[in-house]
CSV table of C-alpha atoms in Angstrom, one decimal:
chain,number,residue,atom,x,y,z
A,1,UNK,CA,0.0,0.0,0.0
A,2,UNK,CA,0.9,3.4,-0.9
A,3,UNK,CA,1.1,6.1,1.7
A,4,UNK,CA,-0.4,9.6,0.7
A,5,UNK,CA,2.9,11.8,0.5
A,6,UNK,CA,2.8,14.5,3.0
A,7,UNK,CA,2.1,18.4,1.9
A,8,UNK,CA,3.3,21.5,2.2
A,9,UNK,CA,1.1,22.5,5.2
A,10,UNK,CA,2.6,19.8,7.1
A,11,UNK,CA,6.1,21.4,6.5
A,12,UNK,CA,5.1,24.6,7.7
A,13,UNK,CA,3.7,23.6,10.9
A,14,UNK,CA,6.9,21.5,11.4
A,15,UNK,CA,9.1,24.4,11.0
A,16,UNK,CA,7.4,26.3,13.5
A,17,UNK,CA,6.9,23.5,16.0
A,18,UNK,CA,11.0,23.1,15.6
A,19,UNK,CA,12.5,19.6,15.7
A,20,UNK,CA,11.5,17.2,18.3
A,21,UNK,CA,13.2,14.9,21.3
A,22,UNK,CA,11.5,11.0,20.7
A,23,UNK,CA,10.7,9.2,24.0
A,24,UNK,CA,10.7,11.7,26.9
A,25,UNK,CA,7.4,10.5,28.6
A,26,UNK,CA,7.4,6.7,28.4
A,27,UNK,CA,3.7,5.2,29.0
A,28,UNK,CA,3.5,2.0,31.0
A,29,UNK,CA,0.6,-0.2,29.2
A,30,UNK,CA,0.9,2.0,26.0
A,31,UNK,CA,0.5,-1.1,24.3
A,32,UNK,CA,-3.5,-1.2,24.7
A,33,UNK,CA,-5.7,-3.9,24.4
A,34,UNK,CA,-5.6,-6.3,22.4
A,35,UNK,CA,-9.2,-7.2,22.5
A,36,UNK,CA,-8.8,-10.8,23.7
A,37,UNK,CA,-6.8,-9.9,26.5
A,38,UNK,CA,-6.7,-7.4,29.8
A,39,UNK,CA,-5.0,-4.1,28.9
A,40,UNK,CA,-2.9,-2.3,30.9
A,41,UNK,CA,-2.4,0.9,31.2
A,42,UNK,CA,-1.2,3.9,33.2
A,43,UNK,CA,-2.5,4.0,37.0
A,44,UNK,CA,-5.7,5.7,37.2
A,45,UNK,CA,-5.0,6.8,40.6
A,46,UNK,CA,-1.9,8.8,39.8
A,47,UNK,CA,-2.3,12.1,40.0
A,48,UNK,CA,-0.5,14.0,37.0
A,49,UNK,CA,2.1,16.9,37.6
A,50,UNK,CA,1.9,20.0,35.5
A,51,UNK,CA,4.9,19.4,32.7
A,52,UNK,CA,5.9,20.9,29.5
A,53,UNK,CA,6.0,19.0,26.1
A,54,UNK,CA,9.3,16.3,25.3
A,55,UNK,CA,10.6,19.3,23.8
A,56,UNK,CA,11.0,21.6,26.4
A,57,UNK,CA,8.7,24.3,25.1
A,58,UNK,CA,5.4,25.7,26.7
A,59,UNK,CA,2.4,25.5,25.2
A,60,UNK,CA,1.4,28.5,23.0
A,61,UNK,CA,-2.0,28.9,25.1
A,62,UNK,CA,-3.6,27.1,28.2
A,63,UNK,CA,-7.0,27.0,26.8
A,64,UNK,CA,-8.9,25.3,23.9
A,65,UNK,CA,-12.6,25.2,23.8
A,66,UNK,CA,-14.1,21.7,22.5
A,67,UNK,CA,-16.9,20.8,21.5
A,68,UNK,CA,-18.9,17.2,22.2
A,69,UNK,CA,-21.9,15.2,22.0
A,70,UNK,CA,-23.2,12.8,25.3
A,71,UNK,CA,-22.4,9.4,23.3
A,72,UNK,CA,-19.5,7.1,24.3
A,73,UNK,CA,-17.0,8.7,21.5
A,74,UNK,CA,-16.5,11.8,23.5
A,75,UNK,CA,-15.1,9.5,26.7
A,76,UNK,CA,-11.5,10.5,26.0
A,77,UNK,CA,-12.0,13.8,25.9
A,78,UNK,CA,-13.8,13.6,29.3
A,79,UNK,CA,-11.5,11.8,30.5
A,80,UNK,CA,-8.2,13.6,29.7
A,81,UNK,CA,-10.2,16.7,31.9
A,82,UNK,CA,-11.5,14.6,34.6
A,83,UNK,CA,-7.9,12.8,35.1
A,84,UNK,CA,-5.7,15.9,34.6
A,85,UNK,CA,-4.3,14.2,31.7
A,86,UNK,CA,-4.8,18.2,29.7
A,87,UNK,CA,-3.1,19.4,33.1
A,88,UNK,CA,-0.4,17.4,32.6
A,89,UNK,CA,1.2,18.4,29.5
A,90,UNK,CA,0.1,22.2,30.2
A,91,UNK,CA,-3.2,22.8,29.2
A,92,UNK,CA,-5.3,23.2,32.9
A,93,UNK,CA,-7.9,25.5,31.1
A,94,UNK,CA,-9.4,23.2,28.6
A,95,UNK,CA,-13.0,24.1,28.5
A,96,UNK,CA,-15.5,21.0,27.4
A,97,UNK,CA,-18.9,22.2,25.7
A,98,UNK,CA,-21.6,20.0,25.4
A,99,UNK,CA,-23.0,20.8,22.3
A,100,UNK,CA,-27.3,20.3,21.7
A,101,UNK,CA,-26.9,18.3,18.2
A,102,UNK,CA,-24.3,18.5,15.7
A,103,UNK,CA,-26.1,20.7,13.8
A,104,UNK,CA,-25.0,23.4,17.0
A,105,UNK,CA,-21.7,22.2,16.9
A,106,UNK,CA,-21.2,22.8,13.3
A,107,UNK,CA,-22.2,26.6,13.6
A,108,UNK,CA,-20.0,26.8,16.8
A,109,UNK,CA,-17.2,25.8,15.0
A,110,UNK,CA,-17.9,28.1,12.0
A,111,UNK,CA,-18.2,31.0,14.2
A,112,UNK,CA,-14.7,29.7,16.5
A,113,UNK,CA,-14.1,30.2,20.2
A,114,UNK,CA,-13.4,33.6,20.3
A,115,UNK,CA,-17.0,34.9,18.7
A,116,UNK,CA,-18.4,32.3,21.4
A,117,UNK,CA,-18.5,28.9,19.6
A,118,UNK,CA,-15.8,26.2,19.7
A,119,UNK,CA,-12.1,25.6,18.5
A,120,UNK,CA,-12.9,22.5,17.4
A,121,UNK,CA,-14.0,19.0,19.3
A,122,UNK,CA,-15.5,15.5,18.3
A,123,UNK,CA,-16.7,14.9,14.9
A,124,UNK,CA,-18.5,12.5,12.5
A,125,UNK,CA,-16.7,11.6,9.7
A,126,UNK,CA,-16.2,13.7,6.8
A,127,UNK,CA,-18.0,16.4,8.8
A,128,UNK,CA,-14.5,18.2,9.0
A,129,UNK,CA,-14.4,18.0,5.4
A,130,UNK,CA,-17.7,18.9,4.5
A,131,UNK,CA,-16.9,22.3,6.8
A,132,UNK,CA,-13.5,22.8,4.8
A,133,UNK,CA,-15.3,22.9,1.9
A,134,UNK,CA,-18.2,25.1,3.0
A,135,UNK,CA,-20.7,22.4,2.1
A,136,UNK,CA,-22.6,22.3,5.1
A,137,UNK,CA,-21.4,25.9,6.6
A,138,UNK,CA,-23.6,28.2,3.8
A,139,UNK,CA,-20.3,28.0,1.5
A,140,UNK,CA,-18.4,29.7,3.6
A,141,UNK,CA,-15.0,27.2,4.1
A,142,UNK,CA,-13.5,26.7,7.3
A,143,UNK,CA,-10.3,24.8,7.2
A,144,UNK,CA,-10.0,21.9,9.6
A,145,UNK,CA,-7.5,19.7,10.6
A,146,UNK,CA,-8.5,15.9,11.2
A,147,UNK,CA,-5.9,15.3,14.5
A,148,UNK,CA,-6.9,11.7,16.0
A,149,UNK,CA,-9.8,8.9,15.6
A,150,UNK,CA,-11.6,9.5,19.1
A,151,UNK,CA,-12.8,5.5,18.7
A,152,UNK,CA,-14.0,2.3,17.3
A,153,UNK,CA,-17.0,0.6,17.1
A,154,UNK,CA,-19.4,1.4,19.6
A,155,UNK,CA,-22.6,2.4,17.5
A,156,UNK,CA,-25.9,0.6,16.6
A,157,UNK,CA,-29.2,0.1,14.6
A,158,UNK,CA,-32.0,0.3,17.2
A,159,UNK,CA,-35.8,-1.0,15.9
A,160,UNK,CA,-38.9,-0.5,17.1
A,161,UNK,CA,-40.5,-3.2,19.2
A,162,UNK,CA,-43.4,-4.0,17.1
A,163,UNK,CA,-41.5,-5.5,14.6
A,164,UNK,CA,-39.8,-7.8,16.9
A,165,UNK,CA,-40.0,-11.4,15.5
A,166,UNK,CA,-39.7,-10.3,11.9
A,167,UNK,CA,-36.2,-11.6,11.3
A,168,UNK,CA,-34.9,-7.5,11.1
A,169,UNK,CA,-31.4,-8.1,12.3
A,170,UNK,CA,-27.8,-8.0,10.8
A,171,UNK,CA,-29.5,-9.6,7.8
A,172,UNK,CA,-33.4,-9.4,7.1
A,173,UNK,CA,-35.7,-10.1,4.4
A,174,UNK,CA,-36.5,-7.5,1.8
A,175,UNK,CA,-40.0,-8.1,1.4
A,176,UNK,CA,-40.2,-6.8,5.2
A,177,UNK,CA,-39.4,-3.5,4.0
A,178,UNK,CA,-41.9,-4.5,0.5
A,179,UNK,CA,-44.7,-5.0,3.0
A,180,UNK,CA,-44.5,-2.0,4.8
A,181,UNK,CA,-44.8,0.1,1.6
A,182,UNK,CA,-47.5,-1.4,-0.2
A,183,UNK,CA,-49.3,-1.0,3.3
A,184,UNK,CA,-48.9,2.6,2.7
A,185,UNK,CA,-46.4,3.2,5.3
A,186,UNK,CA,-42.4,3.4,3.9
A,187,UNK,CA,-39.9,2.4,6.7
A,188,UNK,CA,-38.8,5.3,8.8
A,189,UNK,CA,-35.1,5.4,9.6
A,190,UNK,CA,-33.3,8.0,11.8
A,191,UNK,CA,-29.9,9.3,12.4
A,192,UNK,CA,-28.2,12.4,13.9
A,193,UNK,CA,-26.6,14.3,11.3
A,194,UNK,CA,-27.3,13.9,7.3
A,195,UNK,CA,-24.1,13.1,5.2
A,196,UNK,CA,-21.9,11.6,8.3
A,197,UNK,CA,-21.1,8.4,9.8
A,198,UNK,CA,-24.2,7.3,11.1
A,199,UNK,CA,-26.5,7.9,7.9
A,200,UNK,CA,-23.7,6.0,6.3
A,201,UNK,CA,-23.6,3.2,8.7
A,202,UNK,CA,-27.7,2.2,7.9
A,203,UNK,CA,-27.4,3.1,4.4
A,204,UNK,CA,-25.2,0.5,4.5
A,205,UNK,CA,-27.0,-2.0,6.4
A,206,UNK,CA,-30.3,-1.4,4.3
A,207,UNK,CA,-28.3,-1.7,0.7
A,208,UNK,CA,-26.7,-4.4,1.6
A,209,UNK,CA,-30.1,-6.5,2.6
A,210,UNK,CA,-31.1,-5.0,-1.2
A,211,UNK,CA,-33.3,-2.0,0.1
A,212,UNK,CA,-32.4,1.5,-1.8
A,213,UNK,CA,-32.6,3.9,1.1
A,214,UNK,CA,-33.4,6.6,-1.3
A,215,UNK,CA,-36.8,5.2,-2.3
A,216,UNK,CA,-37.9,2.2,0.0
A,217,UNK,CA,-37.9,3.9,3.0
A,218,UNK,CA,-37.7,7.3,4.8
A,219,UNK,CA,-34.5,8.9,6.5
A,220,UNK,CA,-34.9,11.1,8.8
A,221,UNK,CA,-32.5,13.4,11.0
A,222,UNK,CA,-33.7,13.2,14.6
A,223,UNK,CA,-31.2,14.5,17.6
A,224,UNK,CA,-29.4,12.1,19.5
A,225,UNK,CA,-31.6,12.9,22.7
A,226,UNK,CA,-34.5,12.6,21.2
A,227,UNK,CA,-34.2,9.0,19.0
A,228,UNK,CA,-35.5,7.0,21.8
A,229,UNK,CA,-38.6,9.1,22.4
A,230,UNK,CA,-39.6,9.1,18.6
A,231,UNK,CA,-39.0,5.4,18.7
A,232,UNK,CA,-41.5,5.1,21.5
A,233,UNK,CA,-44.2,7.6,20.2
A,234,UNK,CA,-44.1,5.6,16.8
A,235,UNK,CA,-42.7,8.1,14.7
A,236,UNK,CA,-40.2,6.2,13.6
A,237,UNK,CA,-39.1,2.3,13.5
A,238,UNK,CA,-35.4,2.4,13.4
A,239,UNK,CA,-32.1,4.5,14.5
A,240,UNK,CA,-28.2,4.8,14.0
A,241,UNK,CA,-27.0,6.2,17.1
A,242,UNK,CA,-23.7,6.0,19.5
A,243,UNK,CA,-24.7,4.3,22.6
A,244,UNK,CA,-25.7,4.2,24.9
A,245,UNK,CA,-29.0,5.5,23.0
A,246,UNK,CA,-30.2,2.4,20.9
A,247,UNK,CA,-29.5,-0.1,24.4
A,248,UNK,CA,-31.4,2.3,26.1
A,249,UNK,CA,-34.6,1.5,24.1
A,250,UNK,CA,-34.0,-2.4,25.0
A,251,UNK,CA,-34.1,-1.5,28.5
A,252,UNK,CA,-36.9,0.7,28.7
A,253,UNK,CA,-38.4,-2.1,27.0
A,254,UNK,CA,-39.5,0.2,23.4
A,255,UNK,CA,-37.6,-2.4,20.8
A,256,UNK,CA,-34.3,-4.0,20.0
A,257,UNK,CA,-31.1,-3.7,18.6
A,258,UNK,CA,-30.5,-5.3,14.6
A,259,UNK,CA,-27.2,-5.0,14.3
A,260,UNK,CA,-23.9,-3.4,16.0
A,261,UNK,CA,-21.8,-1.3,13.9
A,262,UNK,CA,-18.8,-3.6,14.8
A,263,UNK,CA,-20.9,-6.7,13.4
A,264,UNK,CA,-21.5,-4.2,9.9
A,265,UNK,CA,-17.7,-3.3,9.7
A,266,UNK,CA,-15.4,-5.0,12.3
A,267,UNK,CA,-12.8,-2.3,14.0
A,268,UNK,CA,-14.6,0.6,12.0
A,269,UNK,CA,-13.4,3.6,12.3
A,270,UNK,CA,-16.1,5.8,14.3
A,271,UNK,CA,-15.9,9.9,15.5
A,272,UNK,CA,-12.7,12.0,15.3
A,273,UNK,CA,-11.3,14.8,17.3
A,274,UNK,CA,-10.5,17.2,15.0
A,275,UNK,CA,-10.0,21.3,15.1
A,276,UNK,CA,-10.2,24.9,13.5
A,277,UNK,CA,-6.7,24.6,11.0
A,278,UNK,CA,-6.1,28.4,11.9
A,279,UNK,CA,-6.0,27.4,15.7
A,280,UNK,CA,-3.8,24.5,15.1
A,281,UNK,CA,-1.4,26.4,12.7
A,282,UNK,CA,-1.2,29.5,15.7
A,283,UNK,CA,-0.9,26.8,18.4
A,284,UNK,CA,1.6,24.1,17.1
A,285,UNK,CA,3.0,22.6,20.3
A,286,UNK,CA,-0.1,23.2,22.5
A,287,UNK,CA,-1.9,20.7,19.9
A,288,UNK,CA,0.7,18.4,20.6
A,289,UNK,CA,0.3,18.7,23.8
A,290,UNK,CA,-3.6,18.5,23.8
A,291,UNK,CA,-3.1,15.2,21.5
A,292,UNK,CA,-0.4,13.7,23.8
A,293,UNK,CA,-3.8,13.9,26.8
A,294,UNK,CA,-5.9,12.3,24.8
A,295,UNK,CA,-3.9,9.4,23.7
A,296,UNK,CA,-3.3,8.8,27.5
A,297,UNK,CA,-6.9,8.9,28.2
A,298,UNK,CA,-7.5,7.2,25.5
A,299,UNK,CA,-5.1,4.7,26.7
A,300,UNK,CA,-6.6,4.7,30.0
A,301,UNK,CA,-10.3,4.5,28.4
A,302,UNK,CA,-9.0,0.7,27.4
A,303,UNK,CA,-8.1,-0.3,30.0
A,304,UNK,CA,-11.4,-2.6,31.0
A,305,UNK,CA,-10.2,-2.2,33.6
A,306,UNK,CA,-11.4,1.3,34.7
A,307,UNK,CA,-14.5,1.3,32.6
A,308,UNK,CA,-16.4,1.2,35.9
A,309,UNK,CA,-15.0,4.3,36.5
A,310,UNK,CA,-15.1,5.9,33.2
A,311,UNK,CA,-19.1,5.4,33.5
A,312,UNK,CA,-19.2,7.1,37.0
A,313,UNK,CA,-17.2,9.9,35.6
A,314,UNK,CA,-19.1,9.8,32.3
A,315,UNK,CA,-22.9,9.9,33.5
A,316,UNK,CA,-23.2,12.6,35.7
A,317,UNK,CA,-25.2,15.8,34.8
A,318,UNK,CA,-22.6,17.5,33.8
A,319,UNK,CA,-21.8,15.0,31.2
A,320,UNK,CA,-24.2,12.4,29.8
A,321,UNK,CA,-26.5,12.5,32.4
A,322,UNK,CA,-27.8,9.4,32.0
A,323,UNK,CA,-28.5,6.3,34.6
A,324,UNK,CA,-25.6,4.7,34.8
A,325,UNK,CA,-27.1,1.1,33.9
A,326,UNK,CA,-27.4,2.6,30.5
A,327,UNK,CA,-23.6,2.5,30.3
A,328,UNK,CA,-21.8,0.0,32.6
A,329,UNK,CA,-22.9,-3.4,30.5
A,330,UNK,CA,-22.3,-2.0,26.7
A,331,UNK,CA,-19.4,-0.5,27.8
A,332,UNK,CA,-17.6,-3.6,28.4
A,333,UNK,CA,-19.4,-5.4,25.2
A,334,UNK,CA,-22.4,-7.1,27.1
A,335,UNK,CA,-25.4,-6.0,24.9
A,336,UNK,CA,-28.8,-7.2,25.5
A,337,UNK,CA,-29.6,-6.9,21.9
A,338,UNK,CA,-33.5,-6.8,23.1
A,339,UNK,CA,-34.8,-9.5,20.2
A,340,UNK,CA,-33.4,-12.7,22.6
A,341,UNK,CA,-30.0,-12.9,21.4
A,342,UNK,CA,-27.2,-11.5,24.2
A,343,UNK,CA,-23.4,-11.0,22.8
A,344,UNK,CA,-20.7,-10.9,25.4
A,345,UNK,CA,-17.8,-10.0,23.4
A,346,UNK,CA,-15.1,-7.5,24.2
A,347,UNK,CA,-14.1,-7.1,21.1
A,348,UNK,CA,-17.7,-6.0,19.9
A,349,UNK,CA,-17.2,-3.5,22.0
A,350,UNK,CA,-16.3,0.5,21.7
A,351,UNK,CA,-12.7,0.6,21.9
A,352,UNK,CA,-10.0,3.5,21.9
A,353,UNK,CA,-6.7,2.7,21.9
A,354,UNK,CA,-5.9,-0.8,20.1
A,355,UNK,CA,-8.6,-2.9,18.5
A,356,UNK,CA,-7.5,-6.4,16.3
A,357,UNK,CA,-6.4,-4.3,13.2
A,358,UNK,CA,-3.7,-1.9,15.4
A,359,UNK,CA,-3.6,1.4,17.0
A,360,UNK,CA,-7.7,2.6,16.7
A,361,UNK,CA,-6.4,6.5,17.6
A,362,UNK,CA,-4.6,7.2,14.6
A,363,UNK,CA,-6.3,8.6,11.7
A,364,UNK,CA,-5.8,6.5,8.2
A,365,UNK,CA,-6.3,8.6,5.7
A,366,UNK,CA,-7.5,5.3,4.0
A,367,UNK,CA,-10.4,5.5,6.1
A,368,UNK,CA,-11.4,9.4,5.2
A,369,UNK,CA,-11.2,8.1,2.1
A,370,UNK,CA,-14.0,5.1,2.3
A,371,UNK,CA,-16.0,8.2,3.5
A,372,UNK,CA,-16.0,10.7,0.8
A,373,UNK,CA,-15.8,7.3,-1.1
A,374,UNK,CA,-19.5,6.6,0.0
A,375,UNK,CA,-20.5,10.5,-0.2
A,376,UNK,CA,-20.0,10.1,-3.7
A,377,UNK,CA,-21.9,6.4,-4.0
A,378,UNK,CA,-25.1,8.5,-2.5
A,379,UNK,CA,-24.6,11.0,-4.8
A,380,UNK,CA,-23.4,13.4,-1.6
A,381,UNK,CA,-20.4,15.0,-3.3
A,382,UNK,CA,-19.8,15.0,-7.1
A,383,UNK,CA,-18.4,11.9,-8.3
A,384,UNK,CA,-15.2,14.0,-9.7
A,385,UNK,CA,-14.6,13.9,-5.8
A,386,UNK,CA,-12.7,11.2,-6.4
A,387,UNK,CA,-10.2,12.3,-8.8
A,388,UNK,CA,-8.5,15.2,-6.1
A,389,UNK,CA,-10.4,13.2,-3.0
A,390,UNK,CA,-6.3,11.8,-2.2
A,391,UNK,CA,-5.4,15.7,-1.8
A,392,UNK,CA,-7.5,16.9,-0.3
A,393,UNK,CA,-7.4,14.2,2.5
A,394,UNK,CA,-3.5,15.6,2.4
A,395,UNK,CA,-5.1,18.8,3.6
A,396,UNK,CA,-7.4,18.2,6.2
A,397,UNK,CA,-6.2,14.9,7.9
A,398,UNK,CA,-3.0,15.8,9.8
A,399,UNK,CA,-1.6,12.6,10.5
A,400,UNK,CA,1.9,14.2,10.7
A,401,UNK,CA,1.0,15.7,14.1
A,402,UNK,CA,-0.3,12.2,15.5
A,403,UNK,CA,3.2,10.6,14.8
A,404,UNK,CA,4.9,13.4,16.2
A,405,UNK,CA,2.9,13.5,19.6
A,406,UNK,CA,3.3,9.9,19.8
A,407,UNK,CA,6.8,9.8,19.5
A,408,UNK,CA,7.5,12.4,22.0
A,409,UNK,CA,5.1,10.5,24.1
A,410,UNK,CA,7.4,7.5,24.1
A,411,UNK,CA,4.6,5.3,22.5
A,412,UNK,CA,6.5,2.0,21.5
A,413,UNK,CA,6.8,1.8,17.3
A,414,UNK,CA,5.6,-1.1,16.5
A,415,UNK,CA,2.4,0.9,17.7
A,416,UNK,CA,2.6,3.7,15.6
A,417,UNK,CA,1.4,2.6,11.9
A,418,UNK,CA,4.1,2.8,9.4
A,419,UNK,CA,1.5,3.3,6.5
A,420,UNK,CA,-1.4,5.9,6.4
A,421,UNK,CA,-3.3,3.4,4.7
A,422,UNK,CA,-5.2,0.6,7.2
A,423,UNK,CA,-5.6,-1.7,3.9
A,424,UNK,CA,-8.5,-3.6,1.8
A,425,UNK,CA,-11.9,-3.1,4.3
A,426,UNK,CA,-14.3,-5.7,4.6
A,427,UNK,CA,-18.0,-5.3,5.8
A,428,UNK,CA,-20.6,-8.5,6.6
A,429,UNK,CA,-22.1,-9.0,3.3
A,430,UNK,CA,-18.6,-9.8,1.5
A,431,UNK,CA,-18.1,-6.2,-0.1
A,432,UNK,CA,-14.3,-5.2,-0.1
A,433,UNK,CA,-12.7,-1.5,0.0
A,434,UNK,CA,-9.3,-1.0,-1.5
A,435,UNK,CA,-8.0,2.6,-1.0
A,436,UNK,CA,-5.8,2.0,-3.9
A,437,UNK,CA,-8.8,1.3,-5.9
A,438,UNK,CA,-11.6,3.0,-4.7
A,439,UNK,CA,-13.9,3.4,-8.4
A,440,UNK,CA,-13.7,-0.6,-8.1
A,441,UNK,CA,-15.7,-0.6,-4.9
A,442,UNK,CA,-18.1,2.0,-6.6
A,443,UNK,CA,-18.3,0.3,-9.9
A,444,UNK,CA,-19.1,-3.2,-7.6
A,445,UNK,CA,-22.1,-1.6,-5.3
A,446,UNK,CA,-25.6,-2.9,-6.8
A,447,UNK,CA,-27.4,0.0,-5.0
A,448,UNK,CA,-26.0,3.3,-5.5
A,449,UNK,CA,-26.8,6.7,-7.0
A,450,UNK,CA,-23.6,7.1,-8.9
């Protein structure tokens, strides 16, 4: 596999950061978890010292204000705040903002920190390129940088408890779908932001069973809060959401779960933490420093060990508010899929530091390019996309500052990917994504609009 050769942006903000010391914080447990098997990681009792980054130097500013939405992929960031880890490398003033929907926290980011909105935060894929572009910000572009993949996995396909007993599950029978229609009532389907990771992740699902979500059934964008409630008024019959939203419809007994993301596309790539390009470019070594706390509460997040913990910091008010019975079972891959079938599976579950595949925080530009691959197959983007879609991911997704942060955070190499392509994809129903190739995945979808 090709990597995508680094640009000129990147050589900028590396002349400005100034050359960097490798190894001067060395993580006990950095390894993560290897999904099989206990991880370790650094104690989650030690308190963290105030410190500068491997090089020395002070971060630019103290303070970067982040946006994030009350699903599991925002954990890390929660956690690097709670646990000092943004302390630690010189950032105490880190303010988290919980933002209403993502529609809020793409007009936060639009308008930036200092005008009252955010720097930058937790994302949906290609939402940070869809904002560089202007597509979704009234065509005015704001640059973003795409810095780390916040996690894996950890999202699901919730359905309405009157069809239980219909066979609607990973796989299910088109003429469920057929009967609804001719009854004169088309399949409603929900998720919390149009053109992003979790209208992908059912447009996949329905395709695949050989349902074109464009004319079989309705889509609908409904805010994370407020997809259990529709579910339950009858509104709707399905949902793509983070948990713990879809198990919380299994326990308060209002339907089931089809199908886990992780069962669609094993070790997916999920929600990304990525910011404002002017900030970064302004602030080089304090967004080392910011990435260097989240890899080490990201590292800490994988430990299964403290996941009890994580959900008592997690569910408070402040945070998810949620009970935390929501949490505590998916968290650690027990899901009570609501239809009679249980899965007790680690490596089912959200992950943030190390799933089967390697190091989940890094940010493949192979994977940004599956997405804008799909924006294209739904007729999202222009299907030219795909001719410049390899520079423009050289752009926006600044690997370059994930492999320096590592390094000066002592994280081991075999751990740190040596390509900035993950490799050939494969999802449930056989389909196969080759970022060398990606017209050949297009040209082998049976349901597209392209």
């Amino acid at each position: 596999m090709s990597d995508f050769n680094l640009n000129s942006s990147r050589r900028r903000f590396l002349a400005k950061a100034g050359a960097t010391a490798v190894g001067a914080v060395l993580l006990k447990g950095c390894t993560g978890n290897p999904p099989s098997d206990t991880p370790t990681a650094t104690s989650p009792n030690a308190a963290p010292t105030a410190t500068t980054t491997a090089t020395g130097q002070k971060p630019e500013v103290t303070k970067v204000k982040l946006g994030y939405i009350p699903i599991v992929e925002a954990a890390p960031l929660i956690i690097a705040k709670e646990k000092g880890f943004f302390a630690k490398y010189g950032l105490p003033d880190v303010e988290l903002s919980k933002q209403a929907n993502w529609g809020a926290a793409r007009d936060n980011v639009k308008i930036g920190a200092a005008a009252g909105g955010i720097d930058g935060g937790q994302w949906q894929m290609p939402m940070p390129y869809l904002i560089s572009e202007g597509i979704i910000t009234g065509n005015q572009k704001v640059p973003m940088y795409v810095l780390l993949q916040l996690n894996t996995q950890g999202n699901g396909i919730a359905i309405a408890g009157k069809h239980k007993g219909q066979n609607v599950g990973l796989k299910v029978d088109k003429s469920f779908f057929d009967k609804l229609k001719s009854g004169g009532s088309k399949f409603k389907a929900a998720y919390t932001f149009p053109k992003a990771n979790q209208e992908f992740w059912i447009r996949y699902w329905l395709a695949a069973n050989g349902v074109n979500p464009d004319n079989e059934v309705e889509l609908l964008t409904v805010p994370t809060a407020q997809t259990v409630a529709n579910l339950k008024s009858g509104t709707m019959d399905a949902f793509s959401t983070g948990d713990p939203w879809s198990y919380r419809l299994v326990r308060d007994k209002i339907g089931f779960i089809s199908a886990l993301t992780a069962e669609i596309w094993k070790d997916h790539p999920e929600e990304y933490l990525a910011l404002r390009a002017d900030w970064v470019d302004k602030n080089p070594i304090a967004t080392k420093a910011m990435l260097k706390a989240v890899m080490e509460a990201q590292q800490w997040c994988d430990n299964f060990d403290n996941r009890k913990e994580l959900v008592d910091i997690v569910s408070v008010r402040e945070y998810y508010n949620i009970p935390k019975d929501v949490l505590e079972q998916t968290i650690v891959g027990k899901y009570d899929m609501g239809d009679g079938r249980k899965i007790d599976d680690k490596s089912l579950a959200v992950l943030y530091w190390k799933d089967a595949k390697g190091n989940v925080s890094y940010p493949y530009q192979s994977h940004d390019l599956w997405f804008l691959t799909e924006s294209v197959r739904w007729g999202f983007l222009p299907k030219e996309t795909l001719a410049t879609a390899k520079d423009l991911i050289k752009k926006v997704n600044r690997e370059d500052l994930w492999r320096e942060a590592a390094k000066e955070l002592g994280i081991p190499a075999a751990d740190i990917p040596t390509s900035t392509s993950r490799g050939i994809e494969e999802f449930f129903d056989g389909t196969k994504f080759d970022p060398e190739n990606p017209q050949a995945y297009l040209d082998g979808l049976k349901i597209k609009k392209v």
